Amino acid sequence: PFPKDIRSYIIKTVSTKGAQEIESTRNLSRREYEDYLRFEDPERFRIKQRRIQFSYKDQFYEIVQYLEPKKNPPILLLNVHQNEDEKLAIVDIPDFLSVKEDVTLQSTYSAHMISRRNLLDISPMIPPLIRSKTTS
C-alpha cells in the first residue's frame, strides 16, 4: 500500500489570521502515518503532492503539483511564503513562471477542498496559480 517514491509523510495544520493562511507542518514516521490512516475520512481522497521549493530575489517559493487525486488539467499552485508578522504584500513572481490567477483567498484550491470526493470538477486552470502563505 506504500509506493516506493514517497519520501516523507507530513501532517499539516492550517489556521487563518485575517487574509493570511498560517501553516504548520510536522514530519511523520511511517508508523505514525499508518496510525493516522485509521481515522481516514471515506468522503475524501488521499492527497499526494510533489513540492518544489526555491528562493528567488530573497523570497521563498514553493510549487505544489497535485498528483492525486488526478485532475485534468493537472493542478499546480505557486505558494509564496512570507513571515507571519509581515503584511501580505505583492511579490515579484519569477519571470520564468507563468501565472494565470491569484487564488490566495479561494478555498477551492486548498488540499482540504481538493480532497473532497463530491467536488471532483473544479474550474479548468492553466498552471501554475499563485497563493500566498505565511509560515509560523
XYZ file of C-alpha atoms in Angstrom:
136
model
C 0.000 0.000 0.000
C 3.008 2.348 0.260
C 4.601 3.450 -3.003
C 8.392 3.484 -3.002
C 8.518 7.008 -4.435
C 7.077 8.598 -1.281
C 9.913 10.294 0.552
C 8.057 11.720 3.505
C 4.716 11.965 5.240
C 3.565 15.172 6.871
C 0.661 16.397 8.897
C -0.354 19.965 8.238
C -2.371 22.293 10.422
C -3.765 25.423 8.807
C -5.294 28.422 10.528
C -6.198 31.859 9.259
C -5.345 35.279 10.576
C -7.239 37.882 8.587
C -6.463 37.209 4.926
C -3.344 35.214 5.776
C -3.222 31.449 5.909
C -0.828 30.248 8.610
C 0.527 26.767 8.029
C 2.359 24.499 10.448
C 3.742 21.151 9.344
C 5.317 18.220 11.105
C 7.041 15.203 9.607
C 5.530 11.835 10.431
C 7.221 8.482 10.632
C 5.737 5.732 8.516
C 4.289 4.187 11.684
C 2.603 7.459 12.686
C 1.198 7.772 9.159
C -0.229 4.251 9.371
C -1.818 5.143 12.714
C -3.483 8.216 11.175
C -4.926 6.064 8.373
C -7.295 4.530 10.938
C -9.072 7.907 11.007
C -9.287 8.266 7.238
C -12.448 10.016 6.061
C -14.233 7.930 3.385
C -15.635 11.168 1.921
C -12.149 12.350 0.975
C -9.369 11.281 -1.354
C -5.845 10.911 -0.076
C -3.756 13.803 -1.330
C -0.420 13.124 -2.970
C 1.707 16.123 -3.876
C 5.109 16.870 -5.317
C 6.651 20.028 -3.884
C 9.490 22.033 -5.377
C 10.918 24.766 -3.164
C 13.231 27.567 -4.202
C 14.324 31.108 -3.419
C 14.197 33.987 -5.866
C 15.188 37.567 -5.045
C 15.226 36.887 -1.293
C 11.717 35.382 -1.398
C 10.807 31.742 -0.664
C 8.529 29.972 -3.177
C 7.014 26.530 -3.413
C 5.393 24.890 -6.429
C 2.828 22.286 -5.418
C 1.791 19.729 -8.022
C -1.238 17.618 -7.130
C -0.521 14.054 -8.253
C -3.584 12.532 -6.567
C -6.449 12.856 -6.935
C -5.795 13.274 -10.638
C -7.347 16.325 -12.298
C -7.430 17.328 -15.924
C -5.672 19.656 -16.440
C -3.350 18.967 -13.505
C -3.303 21.450 -10.646
C -0.117 23.391 -9.961
C -0.004 26.073 -7.305
C 2.744 28.561 -6.621
C 2.909 29.288 -2.911
C 4.659 32.454 -1.835
C 5.860 32.123 1.736
C 6.013 35.154 3.991
C 6.678 35.535 7.690
C 3.609 35.674 9.900
C 4.367 39.197 11.061
C 4.808 40.579 7.532
C 1.939 42.372 5.858
C 0.655 40.376 2.902
C 2.467 42.041 0.042
C 2.683 41.882 -3.712
C 5.823 39.950 -4.515
C 7.930 39.527 -7.602
C 6.851 36.447 -9.453
C 9.878 34.842 -11.058
C 9.910 35.742 -14.734
C 10.425 32.093 -15.685
C 6.921 31.238 -14.363
C 3.584 31.924 -15.986
C 0.790 32.704 -13.527
C -2.820 32.631 -14.613
C -4.592 33.865 -11.492
C -4.082 34.794 -7.845
C -6.147 32.304 -5.825
C -4.919 33.266 -2.361
C -8.394 33.787 -0.934
C -10.088 30.972 -2.871
C -10.520 27.932 -0.634
C -11.419 25.867 -3.722
C -7.705 25.345 -4.311
C -6.825 24.137 -0.815
C -5.847 20.496 -0.299
C -8.807 20.216 2.055
C -11.268 21.097 -0.708
C -9.459 19.179 -3.459
C -9.649 16.040 -1.305
C -13.460 16.094 -1.230
C -14.899 13.240 -3.288
C -18.061 15.171 -4.131
C -16.101 18.076 -5.683
C -14.244 16.277 -8.446
C -14.513 19.014 -11.038
C -13.183 22.450 -10.300
C -12.888 25.095 -12.970
C -10.177 24.362 -15.543
C -6.863 26.074 -14.886
C -3.612 26.658 -16.665
C -0.906 26.099 -14.048
C 0.732 27.429 -12.028
C -1.541 29.571 -9.927
C -0.348 31.756 -7.105
C -1.252 31.664 -3.451
C 0.341 33.483 -0.610
C 1.075 31.687 2.655
C 2.625 32.579 5.931
C 4.738 30.255 7.978
C 4.994 30.175 11.719
